[in-house]
PDB file of C-alpha atoms in Angstrom:
ATOM      1  CA  UNK A   1      14.784  12.322  18.585  1.00 41.00           C
ATOM      2  CA  UNK A   2      15.516   8.665  16.933  1.00 42.00           C
ATOM      3  CA  UNK A   3      17.449   6.304  18.850  1.00 43.00           C
ATOM      4  CA  UNK A   4      19.512   3.833  17.572  1.00 43.00           C
ATOM      5  CA  UNK A   5      19.613   0.217  19.081  1.00 40.00           C
ATOM      6  CA  UNK A   6      22.592   0.694  20.921  1.00 44.00           C
ATOM      7  CA  UNK A   7      21.289   3.789  22.586  1.00 46.00           C
ATOM      8  CA  UNK A   8      18.167   1.504  23.633  1.00 43.00           C
ATOM      9  CA  UNK A   9      20.777  -1.046  24.992  1.00 45.00           C
ATOM     10  CA  UNK A  10      21.970   2.083  27.163  1.00 67.00           C
ATOM     11  CA  UNK A  11      19.017   2.635  28.317  1.00 73.00           C
ATOM     12  CA  UNK A  12      18.390  -0.852  29.575  1.00 75.00           C
ATOM     13  CA  UNK A  13      21.461  -0.763  31.189  1.00 75.00           C
ATOM     14  CA  UNK A  14      21.668   2.675  32.927  1.00 75.00           C
ATOM     15  CA  UNK A  15      18.433   1.581  34.562  1.00 77.00           C
ATOM     16  CA  UNK A  16      19.189  -1.997  35.002  1.00 75.00           C
ATOM     17  CA  UNK A  17      22.520  -0.171  37.317  1.00 75.00           C
ATOM     18  CA  UNK A  18      19.807   2.115  39.192  1.00 73.00           C
ATOM     19  CA  UNK A  19      17.447  -0.765  39.723  1.00 74.00           C
ATOM     20  CA  UNK A  20      20.095  -3.095  41.594  1.00 71.00           C
ATOM     21  CA  UNK A  21      19.100  -3.930  44.806  1.00 63.00           C
ATOM     22  CA  UNK A  22      22.897  -3.553  46.367  1.00 65.00           C
ATOM     23  CA  UNK A  23      23.974  -0.680  44.377  1.00 68.00           C
ATOM     24  CA  UNK A  24      27.564  -0.604  43.618  1.00 76.00           C
ATOM     25  CA  UNK A  25      28.838   0.032  40.288  1.00 79.00           C
ATOM     26  CA  UNK A  26      32.584  -0.134  38.787  1.00 82.00           C
ATOM     27  CA  UNK A  27      34.321   3.480  37.490  1.00 83.00           C
ATOM     28  CA  UNK A  28      33.933   2.344  34.126  1.00 84.00           C
ATOM     29  CA  UNK A  29      29.775   1.880  34.723  1.00 83.00           C
ATOM     30  CA  UNK A  30      29.625   5.094  36.328  1.00 84.00           C
ATOM     31  CA  UNK A  31      31.347   6.934  33.465  1.00 84.00           C
ATOM     32  CA  UNK A  32      29.385   5.140  31.309  1.00 84.00           C
ATOM     33  CA  UNK A  33      26.408   6.527  33.253  1.00 84.00           C
ATOM     34  CA  UNK A  34      27.907  10.379  32.548  1.00 85.00           C
ATOM     35  CA  UNK A  35      28.537   9.262  29.040  1.00 85.00           C
ATOM     36  CA  UNK A  36      24.652   8.163  28.714  1.00 84.00           C
ATOM     37  CA  UNK A  37      23.629  11.708  30.122  1.00 83.00           C
ATOM     38  CA  UNK A  38      25.462  13.547  27.497  1.00 83.00           C
ATOM     39  CA  UNK A  39      28.939  13.992  28.979  1.00 84.00           C
ATOM     40  CA  UNK A  40      31.797  13.468  26.275  1.00 83.00           C
ATOM     41  CA  UNK A  41      33.541  10.021  27.070  1.00 82.00           C
ATOM     42  CA  UNK A  42      37.530  11.502  25.730  1.00 86.00           C
ATOM     43  CA  UNK A  43      36.825  14.738  27.214  1.00 85.00           C
ATOM     44  CA  UNK A  44      35.746  13.220  30.762  1.00 85.00           C
ATOM     45  CA  UNK A  45      38.928  10.682  30.806  1.00 86.00           C
ATOM     46  CA  UNK A  46      41.223  13.379  29.995  1.00 87.00           C
ATOM     47  CA  UNK A  47      39.691  15.480  32.879  1.00 87.00           C
ATOM     48  CA  UNK A  48      39.941  12.860  34.905  1.00 86.00           C
ATOM     49  CA  UNK A  49      43.939  11.830  34.338  1.00 88.00           C
ATOM     50  CA  UNK A  50      44.337  15.887  34.526  1.00 89.00           C
ATOM     51  CA  UNK A  51      44.496  16.342  38.276  1.00 88.00           C
ATOM     52  CA  UNK A  52      44.691  13.591  41.538  1.00 89.00           C
ATOM     53  CA  UNK A  53      41.624  15.342  42.689  1.00 90.00           C
ATOM     54  CA  UNK A  54      39.442  14.854  39.460  1.00 88.00           C
ATOM     55  CA  UNK A  55      39.969  11.152  39.931  1.00 89.00           C
ATOM     56  CA  UNK A  56      38.959  11.088  43.403  1.00 90.00           C
ATOM     57  CA  UNK A  57      35.623  12.897  42.822  1.00 89.00           C
ATOM     58  CA  UNK A  58      34.854  10.257  40.592  1.00 89.00           C
ATOM     59  CA  UNK A  59      35.650   7.853  43.244  1.00 90.00           C
ATOM     60  CA  UNK A  60      33.783   9.473  45.676  1.00 89.00           C
ATOM     61  CA  UNK A  61      31.024   9.451  43.268  1.00 88.00           C
ATOM     62  CA  UNK A  62      30.964   5.714  42.601  1.00 87.00           C
ATOM     63  CA  UNK A  63      31.167   5.396  46.483  1.00 87.00           C
ATOM     64  CA  UNK A  64      27.654   7.150  46.870  1.00 84.00           C
ATOM     65  CA  UNK A  65      26.187   6.133  43.976  1.00 82.00           C
ATOM     66  CA  UNK A  66      23.871   3.623  45.982  1.00 82.00           C
ATOM     67  CA  UNK A  67      22.337   7.125  47.703  1.00 80.00           C
ATOM     68  CA  UNK A  68      21.321   8.091  43.986  1.00 80.00           C
ATOM     69  CA  UNK A  69      18.064   7.142  42.504  1.00 80.00           C
ATOM     70  CA  UNK A  70      17.388   7.772  38.701  1.00 81.00           C
ATOM     71  CA  UNK A  71      15.245  10.342  38.981  1.00 85.00           C
ATOM     72  CA  UNK A  72      17.833  12.227  41.248  1.00 84.00           C
ATOM     73  CA  UNK A  73      20.822  12.018  38.484  1.00 82.00           C
ATOM     74  CA  UNK A  74      18.149  13.199  36.026  1.00 86.00           C
ATOM     75  CA  UNK A  75      17.289  16.132  38.261  1.00 88.00           C
ATOM     76  CA  UNK A  76      20.877  17.017  38.453  1.00 87.00           C
ATOM     77  CA  UNK A  77      21.546  16.916  34.920  1.00 86.00           C
ATOM     78  CA  UNK A  78      18.451  18.476  33.926  1.00 88.00           C
ATOM     79  CA  UNK A  79      19.495  21.633  35.980  1.00 88.00           C
ATOM     80  CA  UNK A  80      23.117  21.249  34.482  1.00 88.00           C
ATOM     81  CA  UNK A  81      21.904  21.358  31.037  1.00 88.00           C
ATOM     82  CA  UNK A  82      19.610  24.239  31.622  1.00 88.00           C
ATOM     83  CA  UNK A  83      22.451  26.290  33.468  1.00 87.00           C
ATOM     84  CA  UNK A  84      24.835  25.872  30.666  1.00 85.00           C
ATOM     85  CA  UNK A  85      21.676  26.578  27.929  1.00 86.00           C
ATOM     86  CA  UNK A  86      21.886  30.159  29.573  1.00 87.00           C
ATOM     87  CA  UNK A  87      25.322  30.139  28.689  1.00 87.00           C
ATOM     88  CA  UNK A  88      25.086  28.970  25.182  1.00 87.00           C
ATOM     89  CA  UNK A  89      27.524  26.331  26.146  1.00 84.00           C
ATOM     90  CA  UNK A  90      27.605  22.703  25.474  1.00 83.00           C
ATOM     91  CA  UNK A  91      26.893  20.200  28.582  1.00 78.00           C
ATOM     92  CA  UNK A  92      29.291  17.612  26.927  1.00 77.00           C
ATOM     93  CA  UNK A  93      32.266  19.528  28.092  1.00 75.00           C
ATOM     94  CA  UNK A  94      31.150  20.779  31.186  1.00 83.00           C
ATOM     95  CA  UNK A  95      32.740  18.204  33.290  1.00 85.00           C
ATOM     96  CA  UNK A  96      33.958  19.683  36.395  1.00 87.00           C
ATOM     97  CA  UNK A  97      30.956  21.640  36.803  1.00 87.00           C
ATOM     98  CA  UNK A  98      28.470  18.407  36.602  1.00 88.00           C
ATOM     99  CA  UNK A  99      30.919  16.845  38.724  1.00 88.00           C
ATOM    100  CA  UNK A 100      30.794  19.381  41.275  1.00 90.00           C
ATOM    101  CA  UNK A 101      26.977  19.351  40.922  1.00 89.00           C
ATOM    102  CA  UNK A 102      26.680  15.327  41.537  1.00 89.00           C
ATOM    103  CA  UNK A 103      28.952  16.087  44.700  1.00 89.00           C
ATOM    104  CA  UNK A 104      26.578  19.174  46.269  1.00 89.00           C
ATOM    105  CA  UNK A 105      23.521  16.697  45.503  1.00 88.00           C
ATOM    106  CA  UNK A 106      25.369  13.677  47.331  1.00 85.00           C
ATOM    107  CA  UNK A 107      26.513  15.515  50.608  1.00 85.00           C
ATOM    108  CA  UNK A 108      22.667  16.900  50.125  1.00 84.00           C
ATOM    109  CA  UNK A 109      21.575  13.098  50.339  1.00 79.00           C
ATOM    110  CA  UNK A 110      23.986  12.252  52.769  1.00 77.00           C
ATOM    111  CA  UNK A 111      22.586  14.886  55.029  1.00 75.00           C
ATOM    112  CA  UNK A 112      19.092  14.827  54.348  1.00 72.00           C
ATOM    113  CA  UNK A 113      17.644  13.661  57.729  1.00 58.00           C
ATOM    114  CA  UNK A 114      15.130  10.515  57.896  1.00 62.00           C
ATOM    115  CA  UNK A 115      12.111  11.077  58.488  1.00 66.00           C
ATOM    116  CA  UNK A 116      11.140  10.440  62.346  1.00 67.00           C
ATOM    117  CA  UNK A 117       7.439   8.677  62.845  1.00 69.00           C
ATOM    118  CA  UNK A 118       5.053  10.584  64.685  1.00 70.00           C
ATOM    119  CA  UNK A 119       4.936   9.835  68.094  1.00 65.00           C
ATOM    120  CA  UNK A 120       2.258   7.342  69.049  1.00 70.00           C
ATOM    121  CA  UNK A 121      -1.348   8.671  71.151  1.00 67.00           C
ATOM    122  CA  UNK A 122       0.027   7.229  74.124  1.00 69.00           C
ATOM    123  CA  UNK A 123       3.911   9.117  74.054  1.00 69.00           C
ATOM    124  CA  UNK A 124       2.341  12.561  73.183  1.00 69.00           C
ATOM    125  CA  UNK A 125       2.199  15.066  76.153  1.00 74.00           C
ATOM    126  CA  UNK A 126      -1.053  16.673  76.205  1.00 76.00           C
ATOM    127  CA  UNK A 127      -0.411  18.763  79.456  1.00 80.00           C
ATOM    128  CA  UNK A 128       2.876  20.288  78.242  1.00 81.00           C
ATOM    129  CA  UNK A 129       2.618  23.877  78.893  1.00 82.00           C
ATOM    130  CA  UNK A 130      -0.272  23.525  80.811  1.00 88.00           C
ATOM    131  CA  UNK A 131      -0.982  24.477  84.459  1.00 88.00           C
ATOM    132  CA  UNK A 132      -3.764  22.842  86.436  1.00 88.00           C
ATOM    133  CA  UNK A 133      -5.231  25.427  88.987  1.00 90.00           C
ATOM    134  CA  UNK A 134      -6.509  24.355  92.436  1.00 90.00           C
ATOM    135  CA  UNK A 135      -9.994  24.242  91.507  1.00 92.00           C
ATOM    136  CA  UNK A 136      -9.004  21.559  89.016  1.00 87.00           C
ATOM    137  CA  UNK A 137      -9.370  23.461  85.770  1.00 91.00           C
ATOM    138  CA  UNK A 138      -6.797  24.153  83.275  1.00 89.00           C
ATOM    139  CA  UNK A 139      -5.269  27.105  81.898  1.00 90.00           C
ATOM    140  CA  UNK A 140      -1.836  27.713  79.984  1.00 89.00           C
ATOM    141  CA  UNK A 141       0.811  28.025  81.733  1.00 86.00           C
ATOM    142  CA  UNK A 142       2.425  31.712  81.674  1.00 84.00           C
ATOM    143  CA  UNK A 143       5.072  32.398  78.981  1.00 81.00           C
ATOM    144  CA  UNK A 144       8.373  32.460  80.321  1.00 78.00           C
ATOM    145  CA  UNK A 145      10.823  35.305  79.532  1.00 76.00           C
ATOM    146  CA  UNK A 146      14.464  34.698  79.115  1.00 78.00           C
ATOM    147  CA  UNK A 147      16.126  34.252  82.498  1.00 80.00           C
ATOM    148  CA  UNK A 148      18.376  36.985  83.517  1.00 81.00           C
ATOM    149  CA  UNK A 149      21.269  36.665  86.160  1.00 81.00           C
ATOM    150  CA  UNK A 150      20.796  40.315  87.957  1.00 83.00           C
ATOM    151  CA  UNK A 151      23.990  39.183  90.320  1.00 86.00           C
ATOM    152  CA  UNK A 152      26.028  39.002  87.675  1.00 87.00           C
ATOM    153  CA  UNK A 153      29.037  41.275  88.283  1.00 88.00           C
ATOM    154  CA  UNK A 154      28.037  41.736  92.190  1.00 91.00           C
ATOM    155  CA  UNK A 155      29.456  40.491  95.277  1.00 91.00           C
ATOM    156  CA  UNK A 156      27.325  39.729  98.189  1.00 92.00           C
ATOM    157  CA  UNK A 157      28.575  40.719 101.345  1.00 91.00           C
ATOM    158  CA  UNK A 158      28.297  39.017 104.768  1.00 92.00           C
ATOM    159  CA  UNK A 159      25.425  41.520 105.809  1.00 93.00           C
ATOM    160  CA  UNK A 160      23.460  40.574 102.588  1.00 89.00           C
ATOM    161  CA  UNK A 161      23.561  43.396 100.504  1.00 92.00           C
ATOM    162  CA  UNK A 162      25.543  43.881  97.570  1.00 91.00           C
ATOM    163  CA  UNK A 163      28.235  45.537  95.618  1.00 92.00           C
ATOM    164  CA  UNK A 164      29.996  45.670  92.302  1.00 91.00           C
ATOM    165  CA  UNK A 165      32.751  43.225  91.823  1.00 90.00           C
ATOM    166  CA  UNK A 166      36.138  45.179  91.246  1.00 90.00           C
ATOM    167  CA  UNK A 167      37.679  42.194  89.409  1.00 88.00           C
ATOM    168  CA  UNK A 168      34.403  41.630  87.186  1.00 84.00           C
ATOM    169  CA  UNK A 169      34.900  42.194  83.198  1.00 80.00           C
ATOM    170  CA  UNK A 170      32.120  42.105  80.848  1.00 71.00           C
TER     171      UNK A 170
END
């Protein structure tokens, strides 16, 4: 596929947007990224004007742009392209499909937990689940089954015996 000079400039612009340290972009820059990845600009602007929710979805994605990296964006678009290829439909007009995919990816990126550092040697409890016997040796602690309350629904009488509670409801 031959690229013109204007396409190579947009390559650099897109890479620069993703390479910025404090990544924030305007709606126009975000739309140019979507256009770069294959969406039709005319259809995109018409889709945004159609409903307030559509404009809000784009605004939310612009706000969450800092969470994306270039590889994630490319992965989302390649998944969308593969889905549209199966349907024999062009990706350029599947704006709602792509935006929903980007929203799901954005939510996944926000909800993904940060990896926690492993505990240091001194912080680990190597004796958890171990019992020290009177002779000083160690063995695995007996497994605890679920703790069951056998007195639930019973009333203890003053003489120490038990009877069924007539007001108890399961």
